[in-house]
mmCIF file of C-alpha atoms in Angstrom:
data_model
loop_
_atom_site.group_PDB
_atom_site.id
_atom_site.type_symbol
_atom_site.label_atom_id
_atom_site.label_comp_id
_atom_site.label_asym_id
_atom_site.label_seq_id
_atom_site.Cartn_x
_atom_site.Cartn_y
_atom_site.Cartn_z
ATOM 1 C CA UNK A 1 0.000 0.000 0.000
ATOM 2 C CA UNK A 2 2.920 2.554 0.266
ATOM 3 C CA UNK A 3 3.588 2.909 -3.133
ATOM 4 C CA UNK A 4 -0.567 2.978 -3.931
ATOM 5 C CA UNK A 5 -0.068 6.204 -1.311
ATOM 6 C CA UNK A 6 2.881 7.477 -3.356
ATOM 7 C CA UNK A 7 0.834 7.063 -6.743
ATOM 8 C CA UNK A 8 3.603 4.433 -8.165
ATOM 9 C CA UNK A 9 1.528 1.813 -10.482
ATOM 10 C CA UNK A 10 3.003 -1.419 -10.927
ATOM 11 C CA UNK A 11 4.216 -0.108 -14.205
ATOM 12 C CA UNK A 12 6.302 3.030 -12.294
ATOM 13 C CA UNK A 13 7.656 0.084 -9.741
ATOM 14 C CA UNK A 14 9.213 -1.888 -12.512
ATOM 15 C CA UNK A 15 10.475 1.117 -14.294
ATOM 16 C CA UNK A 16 12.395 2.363 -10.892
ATOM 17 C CA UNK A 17 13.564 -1.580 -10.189
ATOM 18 C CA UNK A 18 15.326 -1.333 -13.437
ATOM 19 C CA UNK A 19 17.036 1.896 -12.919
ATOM 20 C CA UNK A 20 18.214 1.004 -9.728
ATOM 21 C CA UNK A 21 19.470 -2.045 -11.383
ATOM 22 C CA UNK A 22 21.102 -0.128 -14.661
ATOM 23 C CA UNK A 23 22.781 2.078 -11.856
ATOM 24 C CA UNK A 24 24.135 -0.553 -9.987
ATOM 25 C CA UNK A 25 24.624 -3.038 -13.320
ATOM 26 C CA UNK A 26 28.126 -0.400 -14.579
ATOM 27 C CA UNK A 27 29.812 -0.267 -11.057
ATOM 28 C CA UNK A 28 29.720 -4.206 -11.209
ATOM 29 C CA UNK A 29 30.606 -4.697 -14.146
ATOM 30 C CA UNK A 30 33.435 -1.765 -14.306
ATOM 31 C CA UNK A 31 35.186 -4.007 -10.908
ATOM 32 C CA UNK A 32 38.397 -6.014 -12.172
ATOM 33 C CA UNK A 33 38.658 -9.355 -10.349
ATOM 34 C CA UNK A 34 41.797 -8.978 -8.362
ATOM 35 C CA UNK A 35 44.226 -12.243 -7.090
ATOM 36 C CA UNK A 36 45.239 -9.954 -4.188
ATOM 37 C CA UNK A 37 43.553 -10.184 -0.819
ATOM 38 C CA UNK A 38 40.797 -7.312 0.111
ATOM 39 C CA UNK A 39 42.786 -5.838 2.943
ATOM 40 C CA UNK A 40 45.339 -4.122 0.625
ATOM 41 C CA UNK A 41 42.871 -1.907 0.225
ATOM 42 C CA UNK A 42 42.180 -0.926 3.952
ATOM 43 C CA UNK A 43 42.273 2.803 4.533
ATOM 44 C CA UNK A 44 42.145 3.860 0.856
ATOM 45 C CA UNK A 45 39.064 4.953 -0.557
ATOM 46 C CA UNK A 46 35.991 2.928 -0.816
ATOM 47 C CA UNK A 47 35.557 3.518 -5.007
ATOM 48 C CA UNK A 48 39.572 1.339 -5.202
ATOM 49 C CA UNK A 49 38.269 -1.194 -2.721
ATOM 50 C CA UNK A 50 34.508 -2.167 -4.342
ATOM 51 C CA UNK A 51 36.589 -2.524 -7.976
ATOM 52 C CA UNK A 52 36.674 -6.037 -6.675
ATOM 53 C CA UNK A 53 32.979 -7.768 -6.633
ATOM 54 C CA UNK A 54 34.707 -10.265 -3.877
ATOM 55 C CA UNK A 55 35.006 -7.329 -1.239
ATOM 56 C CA UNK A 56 33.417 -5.272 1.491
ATOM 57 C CA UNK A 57 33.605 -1.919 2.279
ATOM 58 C CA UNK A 58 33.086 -0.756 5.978
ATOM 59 C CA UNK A 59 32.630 2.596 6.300
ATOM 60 C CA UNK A 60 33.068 2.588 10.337
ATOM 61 C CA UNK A 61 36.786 2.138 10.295
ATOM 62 C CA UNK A 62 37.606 2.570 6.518
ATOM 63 C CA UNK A 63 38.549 -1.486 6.440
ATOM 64 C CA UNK A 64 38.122 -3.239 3.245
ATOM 65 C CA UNK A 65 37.385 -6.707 4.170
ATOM 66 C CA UNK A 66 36.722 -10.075 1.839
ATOM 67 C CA UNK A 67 32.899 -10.555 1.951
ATOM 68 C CA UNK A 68 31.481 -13.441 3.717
ATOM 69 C CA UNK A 69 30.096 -15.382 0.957
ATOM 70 C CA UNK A 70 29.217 -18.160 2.852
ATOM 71 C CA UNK A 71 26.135 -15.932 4.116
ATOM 72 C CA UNK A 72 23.638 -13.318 2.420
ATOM 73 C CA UNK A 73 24.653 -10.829 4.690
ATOM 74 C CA UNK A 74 27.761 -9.700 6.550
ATOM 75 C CA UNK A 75 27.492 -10.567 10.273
ATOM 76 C CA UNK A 76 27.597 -7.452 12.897
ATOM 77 C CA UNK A 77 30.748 -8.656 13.985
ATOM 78 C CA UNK A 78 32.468 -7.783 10.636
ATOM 79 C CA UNK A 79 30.492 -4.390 9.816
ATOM 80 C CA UNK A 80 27.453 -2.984 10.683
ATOM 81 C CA UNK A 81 24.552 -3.197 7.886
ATOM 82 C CA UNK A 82 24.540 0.609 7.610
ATOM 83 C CA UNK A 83 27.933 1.233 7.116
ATOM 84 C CA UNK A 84 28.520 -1.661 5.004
ATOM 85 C CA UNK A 85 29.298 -0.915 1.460
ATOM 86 C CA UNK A 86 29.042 -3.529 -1.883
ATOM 87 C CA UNK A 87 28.732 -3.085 -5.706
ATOM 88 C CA UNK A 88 28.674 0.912 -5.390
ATOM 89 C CA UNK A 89 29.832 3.259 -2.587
ATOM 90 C CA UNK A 90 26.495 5.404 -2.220
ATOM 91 C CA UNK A 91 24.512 2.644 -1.058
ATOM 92 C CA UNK A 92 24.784 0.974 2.358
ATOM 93 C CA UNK A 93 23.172 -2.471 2.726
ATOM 94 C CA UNK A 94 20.802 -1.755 5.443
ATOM 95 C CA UNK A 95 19.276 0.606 2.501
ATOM 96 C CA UNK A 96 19.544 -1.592 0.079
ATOM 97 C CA UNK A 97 17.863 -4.414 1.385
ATOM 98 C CA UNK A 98 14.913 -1.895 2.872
ATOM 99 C CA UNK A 99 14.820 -0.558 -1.093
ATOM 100 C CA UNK A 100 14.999 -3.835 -2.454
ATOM 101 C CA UNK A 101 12.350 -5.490 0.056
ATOM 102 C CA UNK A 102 9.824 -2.704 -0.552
ATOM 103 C CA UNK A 103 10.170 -2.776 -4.505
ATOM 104 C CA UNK A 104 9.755 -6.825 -4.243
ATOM 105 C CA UNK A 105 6.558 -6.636 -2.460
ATOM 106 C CA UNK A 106 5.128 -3.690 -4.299
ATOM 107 C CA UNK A 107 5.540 -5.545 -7.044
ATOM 108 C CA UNK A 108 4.463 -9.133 -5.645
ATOM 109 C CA UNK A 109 1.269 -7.278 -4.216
ATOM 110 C CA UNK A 110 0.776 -5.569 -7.790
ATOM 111 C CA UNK A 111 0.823 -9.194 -9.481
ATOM 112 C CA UNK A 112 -1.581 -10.546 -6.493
ATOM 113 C CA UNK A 113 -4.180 -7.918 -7.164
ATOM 114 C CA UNK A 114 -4.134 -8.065 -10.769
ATOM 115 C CA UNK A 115 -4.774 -11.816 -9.885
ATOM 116 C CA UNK A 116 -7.472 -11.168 -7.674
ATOM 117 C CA UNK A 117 -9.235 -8.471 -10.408
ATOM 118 C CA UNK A 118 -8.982 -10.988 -13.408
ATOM 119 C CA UNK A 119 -10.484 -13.998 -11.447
ATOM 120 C CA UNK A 120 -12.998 -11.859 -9.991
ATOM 121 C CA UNK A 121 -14.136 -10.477 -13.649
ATOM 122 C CA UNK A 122 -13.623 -14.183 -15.217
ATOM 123 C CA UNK A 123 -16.673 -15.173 -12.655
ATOM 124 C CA UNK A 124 -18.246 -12.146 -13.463
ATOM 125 C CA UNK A 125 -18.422 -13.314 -17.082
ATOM 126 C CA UNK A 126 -19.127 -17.126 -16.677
ATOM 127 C CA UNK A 127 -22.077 -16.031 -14.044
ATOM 128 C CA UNK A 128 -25.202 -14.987 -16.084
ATOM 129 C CA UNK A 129 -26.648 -12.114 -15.246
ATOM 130 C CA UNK A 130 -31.025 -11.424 -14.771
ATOM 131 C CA UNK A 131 -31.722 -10.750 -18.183
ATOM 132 C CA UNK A 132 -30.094 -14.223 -19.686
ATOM 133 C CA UNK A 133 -31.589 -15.522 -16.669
ATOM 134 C CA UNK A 134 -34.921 -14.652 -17.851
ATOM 135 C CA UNK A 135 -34.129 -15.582 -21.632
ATOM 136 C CA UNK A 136 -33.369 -18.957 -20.992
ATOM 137 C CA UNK A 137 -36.356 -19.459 -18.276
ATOM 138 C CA UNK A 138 -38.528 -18.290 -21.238
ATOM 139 C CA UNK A 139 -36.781 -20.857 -23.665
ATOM 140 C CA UNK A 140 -37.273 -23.710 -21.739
ATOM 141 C CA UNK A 141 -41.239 -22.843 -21.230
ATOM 142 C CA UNK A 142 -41.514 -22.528 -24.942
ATOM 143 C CA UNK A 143 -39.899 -25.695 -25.051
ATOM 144 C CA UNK A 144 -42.177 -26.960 -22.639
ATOM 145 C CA UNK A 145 -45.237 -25.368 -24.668
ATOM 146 C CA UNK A 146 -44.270 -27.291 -27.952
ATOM 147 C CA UNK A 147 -43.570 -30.912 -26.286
ATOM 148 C CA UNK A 148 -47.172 -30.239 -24.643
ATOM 149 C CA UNK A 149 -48.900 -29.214 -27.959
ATOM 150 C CA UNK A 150 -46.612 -32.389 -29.767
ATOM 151 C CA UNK A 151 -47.704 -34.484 -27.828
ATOM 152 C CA UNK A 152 -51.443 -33.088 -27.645
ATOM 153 C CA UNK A 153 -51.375 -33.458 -31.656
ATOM 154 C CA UNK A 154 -50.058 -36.591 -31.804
ATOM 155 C CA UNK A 155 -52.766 -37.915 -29.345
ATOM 156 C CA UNK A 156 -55.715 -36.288 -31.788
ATOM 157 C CA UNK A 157 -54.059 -37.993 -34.950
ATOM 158 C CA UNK A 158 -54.150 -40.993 -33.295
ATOM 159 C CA UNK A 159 -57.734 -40.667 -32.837
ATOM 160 C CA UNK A 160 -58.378 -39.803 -35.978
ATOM 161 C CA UNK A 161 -56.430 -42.992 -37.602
ATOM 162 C CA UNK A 162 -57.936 -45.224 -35.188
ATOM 163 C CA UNK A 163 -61.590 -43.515 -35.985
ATOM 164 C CA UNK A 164 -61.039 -44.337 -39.879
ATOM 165 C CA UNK A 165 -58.978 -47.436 -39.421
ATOM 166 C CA UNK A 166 -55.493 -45.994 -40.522
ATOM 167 C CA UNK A 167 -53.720 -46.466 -37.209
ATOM 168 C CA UNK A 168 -50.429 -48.026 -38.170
ATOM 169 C CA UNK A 169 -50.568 -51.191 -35.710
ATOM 170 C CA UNK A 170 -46.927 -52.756 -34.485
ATOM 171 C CA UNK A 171 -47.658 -56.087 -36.165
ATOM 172 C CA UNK A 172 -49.481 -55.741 -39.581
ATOM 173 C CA UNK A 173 -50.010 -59.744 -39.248
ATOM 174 C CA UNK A 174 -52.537 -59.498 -36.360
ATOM 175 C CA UNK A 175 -55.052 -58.829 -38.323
ATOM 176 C CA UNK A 176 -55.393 -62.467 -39.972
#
């Protein structure tokens, strides 16, 4: 509901998710894997640190440290979440994840409604409303009528063969 309160349509959402991705996409690909370890680059700058995708920048005490990939996230005990830098030096993780966490469940609540609206206007459809209501209950009396009158006829020109002697009997032989 935030981003229905911020007027971003699903369309806006997916639009933003891929220009937060194009912006993060060149720093990525611009970092040179390096053979040498991530703490050469401890107390340098953050943009010669993050040209290798295997480290972590910590902003707290300027240490660039090899990231954890053994889990999502780097513990507290290494850095902090907010001062924790990867990819591109102006975001910090705790950001990025809020960003990224928001933007998946806009969008996963934008596919849910449009679910919900479809199915609700497919039942709309497939239910009939009054007035084919009434059309058919008026069919199937006609329907009704005719079998009625059918039959009715059927009975009177049976009468009427039977009265002259032209009722078509089952056996023809049981007359002799």
């Amino acid at each position: 509901m935030a981003s229905a309160a911020l007027g971003l349509t699903p369309r806006w959402l997916m639009l933003l998710s891929a220009a937060l991705l194009l912006l993060l996409l060149p720093a990525a690909s611009a970092q040179e894997p390096s053979a040498m370890s991530c703490s050469v680059y401890t107390n340098k700058s953050c943009e010669e640190c993050l040209r290798n995708v295997s480290c972590l920048w910590c902003n707290e005490n300027k240490a660039c440290l090899d990231y954890p990939v053994r889990k999502i996230l780097p513990p507290a005990s290494l850095c902090k979440l907010s001062s924790a830098r990867w990819g591109v030096c102006w975001v910090n993780f705790e950001a990025l994840i809020i960003t990224m966490s928001v933007l998946g469940g806009s969008v996963l609540l934008g596919i849910t409604v449009c679910c919900c609206y479809c199915c609700r206007s497919r039942k709309r459809s497939r239910k009939p409303d009054k007035s084919d209501e009434r059309a058919m209950r008026e069919q199937e009396e006609r329907r009704v009528r005719q079998e009625e009158r059918r039959a009715e006829m059927k009975s009177r020109h049976d009468e009427i063969r039977k009265k002259y002697g032209l009722f078509k009997e089952q056996n023809p032989y049981e007359k002799f």
